[in-house]
Short mmCIF file of N, CA and C in Angstrom, two decimals:
data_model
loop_
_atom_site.label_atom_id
_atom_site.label_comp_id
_atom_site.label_asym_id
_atom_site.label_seq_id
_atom_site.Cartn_x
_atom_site.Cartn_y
_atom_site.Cartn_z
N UNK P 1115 -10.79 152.84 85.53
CA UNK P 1115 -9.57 152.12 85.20
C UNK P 1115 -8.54 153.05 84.58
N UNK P 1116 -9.01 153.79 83.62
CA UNK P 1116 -8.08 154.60 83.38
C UNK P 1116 -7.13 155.92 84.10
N UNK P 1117 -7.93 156.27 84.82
CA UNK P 1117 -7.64 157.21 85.85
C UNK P 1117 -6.65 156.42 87.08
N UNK P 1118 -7.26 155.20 87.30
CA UNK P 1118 -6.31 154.45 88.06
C UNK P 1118 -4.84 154.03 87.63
N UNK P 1119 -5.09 153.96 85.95
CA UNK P 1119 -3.75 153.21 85.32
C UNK P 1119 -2.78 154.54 85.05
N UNK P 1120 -3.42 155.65 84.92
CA UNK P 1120 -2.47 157.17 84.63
C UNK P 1120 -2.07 157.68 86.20
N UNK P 1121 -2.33 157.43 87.20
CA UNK P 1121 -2.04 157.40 88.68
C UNK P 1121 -0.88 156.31 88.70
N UNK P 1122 -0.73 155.17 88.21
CA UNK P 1122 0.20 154.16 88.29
C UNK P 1122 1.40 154.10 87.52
N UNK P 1123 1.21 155.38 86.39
CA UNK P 1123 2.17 155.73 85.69
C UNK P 1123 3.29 157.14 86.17
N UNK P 1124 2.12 157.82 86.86
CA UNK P 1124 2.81 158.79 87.78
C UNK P 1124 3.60 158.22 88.56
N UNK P 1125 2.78 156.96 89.51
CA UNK P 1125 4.00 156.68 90.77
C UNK P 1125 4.87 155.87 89.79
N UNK P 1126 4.93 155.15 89.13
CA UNK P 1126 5.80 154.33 88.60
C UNK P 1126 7.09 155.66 88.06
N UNK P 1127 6.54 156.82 87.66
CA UNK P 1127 7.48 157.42 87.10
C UNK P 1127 8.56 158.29 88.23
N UNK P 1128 7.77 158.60 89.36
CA UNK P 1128 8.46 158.95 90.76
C UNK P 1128 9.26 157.90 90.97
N UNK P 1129 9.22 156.81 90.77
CA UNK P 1129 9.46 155.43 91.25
C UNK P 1129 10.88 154.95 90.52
N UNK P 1130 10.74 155.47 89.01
CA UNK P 1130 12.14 155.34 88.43
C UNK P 1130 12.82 156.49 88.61
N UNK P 1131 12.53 157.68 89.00
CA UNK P 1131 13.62 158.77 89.51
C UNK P 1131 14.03 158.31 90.71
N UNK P 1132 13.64 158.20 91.54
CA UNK P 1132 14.18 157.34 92.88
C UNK P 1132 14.97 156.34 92.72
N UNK P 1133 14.61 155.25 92.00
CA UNK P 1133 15.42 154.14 91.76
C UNK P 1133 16.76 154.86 90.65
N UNK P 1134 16.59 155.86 90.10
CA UNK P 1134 17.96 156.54 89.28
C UNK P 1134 19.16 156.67 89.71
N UNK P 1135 18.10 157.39 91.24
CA UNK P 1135 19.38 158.32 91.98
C UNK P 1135 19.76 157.57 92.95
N UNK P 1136 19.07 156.56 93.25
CA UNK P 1136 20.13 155.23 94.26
C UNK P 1136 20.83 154.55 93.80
N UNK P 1137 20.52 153.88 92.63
CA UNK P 1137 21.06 152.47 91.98
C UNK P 1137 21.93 152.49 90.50
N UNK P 1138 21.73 153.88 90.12
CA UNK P 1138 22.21 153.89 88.94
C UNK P 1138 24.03 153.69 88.83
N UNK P 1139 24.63 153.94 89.91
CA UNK P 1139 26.15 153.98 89.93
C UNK P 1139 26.16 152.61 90.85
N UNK P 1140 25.63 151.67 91.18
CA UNK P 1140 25.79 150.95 92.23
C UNK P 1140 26.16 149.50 91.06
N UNK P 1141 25.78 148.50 91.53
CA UNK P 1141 25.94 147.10 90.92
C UNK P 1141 24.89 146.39 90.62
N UNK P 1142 23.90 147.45 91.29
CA UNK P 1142 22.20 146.86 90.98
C UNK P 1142 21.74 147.65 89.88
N UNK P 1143 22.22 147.54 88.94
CA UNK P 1143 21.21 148.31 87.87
C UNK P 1143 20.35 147.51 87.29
N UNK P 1144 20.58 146.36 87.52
CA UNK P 1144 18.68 145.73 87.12
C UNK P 1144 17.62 146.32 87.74
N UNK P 1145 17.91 147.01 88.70
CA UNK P 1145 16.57 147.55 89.01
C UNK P 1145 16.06 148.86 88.56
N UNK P 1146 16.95 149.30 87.84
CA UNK P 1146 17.17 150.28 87.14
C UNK P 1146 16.44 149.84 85.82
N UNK P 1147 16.51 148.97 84.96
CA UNK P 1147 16.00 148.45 83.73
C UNK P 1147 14.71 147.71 84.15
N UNK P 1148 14.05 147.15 85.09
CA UNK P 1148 13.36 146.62 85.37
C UNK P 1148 11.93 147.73 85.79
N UNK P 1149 12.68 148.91 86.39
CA UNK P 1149 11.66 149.69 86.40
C UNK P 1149 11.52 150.87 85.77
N UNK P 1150 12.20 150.67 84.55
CA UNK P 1150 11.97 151.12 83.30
C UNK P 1150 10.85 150.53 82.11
N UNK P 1151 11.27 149.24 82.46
CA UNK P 1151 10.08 148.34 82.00
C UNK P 1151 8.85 148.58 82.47
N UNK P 1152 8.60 148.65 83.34
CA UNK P 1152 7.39 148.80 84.28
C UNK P 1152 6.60 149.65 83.79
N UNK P 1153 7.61 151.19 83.68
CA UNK P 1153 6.83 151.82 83.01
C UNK P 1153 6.46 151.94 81.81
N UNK P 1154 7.32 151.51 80.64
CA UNK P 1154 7.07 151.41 79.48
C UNK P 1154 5.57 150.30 79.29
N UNK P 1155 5.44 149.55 80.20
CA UNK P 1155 4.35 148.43 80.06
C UNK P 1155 3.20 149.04 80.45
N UNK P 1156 3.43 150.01 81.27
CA UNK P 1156 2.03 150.79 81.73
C UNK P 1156 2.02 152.09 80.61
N UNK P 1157 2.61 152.67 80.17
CA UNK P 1157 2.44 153.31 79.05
C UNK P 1157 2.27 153.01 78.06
N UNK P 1158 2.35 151.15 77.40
CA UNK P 1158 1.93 151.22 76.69
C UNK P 1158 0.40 150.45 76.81
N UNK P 1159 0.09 150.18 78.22
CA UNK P 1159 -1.28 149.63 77.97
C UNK P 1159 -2.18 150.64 77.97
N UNK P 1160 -1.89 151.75 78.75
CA UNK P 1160 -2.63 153.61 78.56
C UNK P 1160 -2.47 153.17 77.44
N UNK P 1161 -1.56 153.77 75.89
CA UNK P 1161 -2.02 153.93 74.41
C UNK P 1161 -2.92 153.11 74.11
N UNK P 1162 -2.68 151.77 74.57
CA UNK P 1162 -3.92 150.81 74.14
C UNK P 1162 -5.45 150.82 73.94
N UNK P 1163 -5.60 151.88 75.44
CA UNK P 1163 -6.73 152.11 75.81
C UNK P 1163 -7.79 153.44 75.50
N UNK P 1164 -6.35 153.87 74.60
CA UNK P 1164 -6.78 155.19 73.60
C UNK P 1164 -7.89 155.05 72.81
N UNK P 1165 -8.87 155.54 72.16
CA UNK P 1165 -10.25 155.21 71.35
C UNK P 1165 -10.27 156.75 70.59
N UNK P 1166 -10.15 157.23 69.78
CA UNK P 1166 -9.54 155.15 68.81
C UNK P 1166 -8.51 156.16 68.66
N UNK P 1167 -7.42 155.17 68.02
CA UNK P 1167 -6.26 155.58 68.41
C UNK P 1167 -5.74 156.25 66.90
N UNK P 1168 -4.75 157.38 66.92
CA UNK P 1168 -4.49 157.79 66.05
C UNK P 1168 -3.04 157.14 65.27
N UNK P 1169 -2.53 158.09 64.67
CA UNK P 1169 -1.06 157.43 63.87
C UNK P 1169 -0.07 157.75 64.89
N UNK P 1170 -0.08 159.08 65.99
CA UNK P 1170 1.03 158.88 67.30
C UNK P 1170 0.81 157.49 68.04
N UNK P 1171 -0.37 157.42 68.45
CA UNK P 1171 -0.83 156.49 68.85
C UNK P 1171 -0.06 155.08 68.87
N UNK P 1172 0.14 154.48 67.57
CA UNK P 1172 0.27 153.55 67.10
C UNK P 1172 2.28 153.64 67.13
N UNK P 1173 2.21 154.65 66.92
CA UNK P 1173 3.98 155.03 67.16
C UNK P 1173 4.18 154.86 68.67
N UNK P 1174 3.49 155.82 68.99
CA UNK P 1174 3.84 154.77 70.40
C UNK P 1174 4.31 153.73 71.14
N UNK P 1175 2.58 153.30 71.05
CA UNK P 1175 2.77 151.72 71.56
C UNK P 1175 3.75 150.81 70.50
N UNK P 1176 4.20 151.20 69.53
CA UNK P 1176 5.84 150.54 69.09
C UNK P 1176 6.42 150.54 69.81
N UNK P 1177 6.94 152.09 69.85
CA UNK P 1177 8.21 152.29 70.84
C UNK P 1177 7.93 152.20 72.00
N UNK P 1178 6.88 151.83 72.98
CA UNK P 1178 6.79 151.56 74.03
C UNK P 1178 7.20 150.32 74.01
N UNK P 1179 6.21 149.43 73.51
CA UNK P 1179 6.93 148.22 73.54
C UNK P 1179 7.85 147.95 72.81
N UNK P 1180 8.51 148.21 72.14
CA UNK P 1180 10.53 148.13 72.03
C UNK P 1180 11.44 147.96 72.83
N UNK P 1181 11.00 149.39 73.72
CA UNK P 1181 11.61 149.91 75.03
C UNK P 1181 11.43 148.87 76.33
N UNK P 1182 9.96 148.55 76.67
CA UNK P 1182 9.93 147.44 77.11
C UNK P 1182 11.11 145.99 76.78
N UNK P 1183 10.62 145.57 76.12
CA UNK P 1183 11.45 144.62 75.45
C UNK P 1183 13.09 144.34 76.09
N UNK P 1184 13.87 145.36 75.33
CA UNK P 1184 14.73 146.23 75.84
C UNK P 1184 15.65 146.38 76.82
N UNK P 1185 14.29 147.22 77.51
CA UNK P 1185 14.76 147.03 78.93
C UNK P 1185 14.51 145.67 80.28
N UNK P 1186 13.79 144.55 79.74
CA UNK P 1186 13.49 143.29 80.44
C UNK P 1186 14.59 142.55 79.71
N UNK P 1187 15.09 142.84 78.77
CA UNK P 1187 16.53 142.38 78.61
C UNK P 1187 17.80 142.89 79.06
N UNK P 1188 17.87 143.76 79.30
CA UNK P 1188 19.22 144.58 79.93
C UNK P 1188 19.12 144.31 81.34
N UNK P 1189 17.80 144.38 81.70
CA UNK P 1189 17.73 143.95 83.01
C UNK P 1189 18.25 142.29 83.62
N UNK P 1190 17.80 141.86 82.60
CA UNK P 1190 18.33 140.25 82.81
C UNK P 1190 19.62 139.60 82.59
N UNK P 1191 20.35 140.35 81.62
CA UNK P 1191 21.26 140.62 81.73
C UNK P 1191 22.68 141.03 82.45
N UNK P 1192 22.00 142.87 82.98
CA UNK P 1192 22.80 143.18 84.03
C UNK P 1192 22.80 141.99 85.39
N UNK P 1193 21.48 141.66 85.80
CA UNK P 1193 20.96 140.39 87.13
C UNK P 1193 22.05 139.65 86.82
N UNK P 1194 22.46 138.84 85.50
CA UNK P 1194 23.21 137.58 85.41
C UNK P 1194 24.71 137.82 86.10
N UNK P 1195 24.81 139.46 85.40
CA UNK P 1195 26.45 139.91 85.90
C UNK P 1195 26.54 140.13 86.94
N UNK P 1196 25.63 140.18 88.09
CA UNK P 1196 26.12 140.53 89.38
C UNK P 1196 26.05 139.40 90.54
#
């Protein structure tokens, strides 16, 4: 599982450079925040799965999920404006 979920963070992270360099000047930038989220949600369920987890650790998965947060709001947001 873990090896599978750090593989899903790679493509997810190919996945928001791609989505950068298409969508970022366009009118779709929810998809831009949305798969920002994506990854922040898979990075922070990796920290989760840390044993045992230290004090970065725990900083982390804050600011992961912040960022999450965040960005499933900007995303919903930008969606409403277009």
């Amino acid at each position: 599982m873990e090896n599978t979920l750090s593989i899903l963070i790679i493509l997810a992270g190919i996945g928001v450079f791609i989505i950068l360099r298409k969508f970022s000047h366009t009118d779709k930038t929810y998809l831009v925040n949305f798969s920002i989220a994506l990854l922040m949600a898979l990075l922070f369920i990796r920290t989760m799965m840390l044993d045992p987890i230290d004090w970065i650790g725990y900083i982390a998965i804050v600011f992961c999920g912040l960022a999450f947060i965040a960005q499933i709001i900007l995303g919903f947001k930008n969606l409403k404006t277009t």
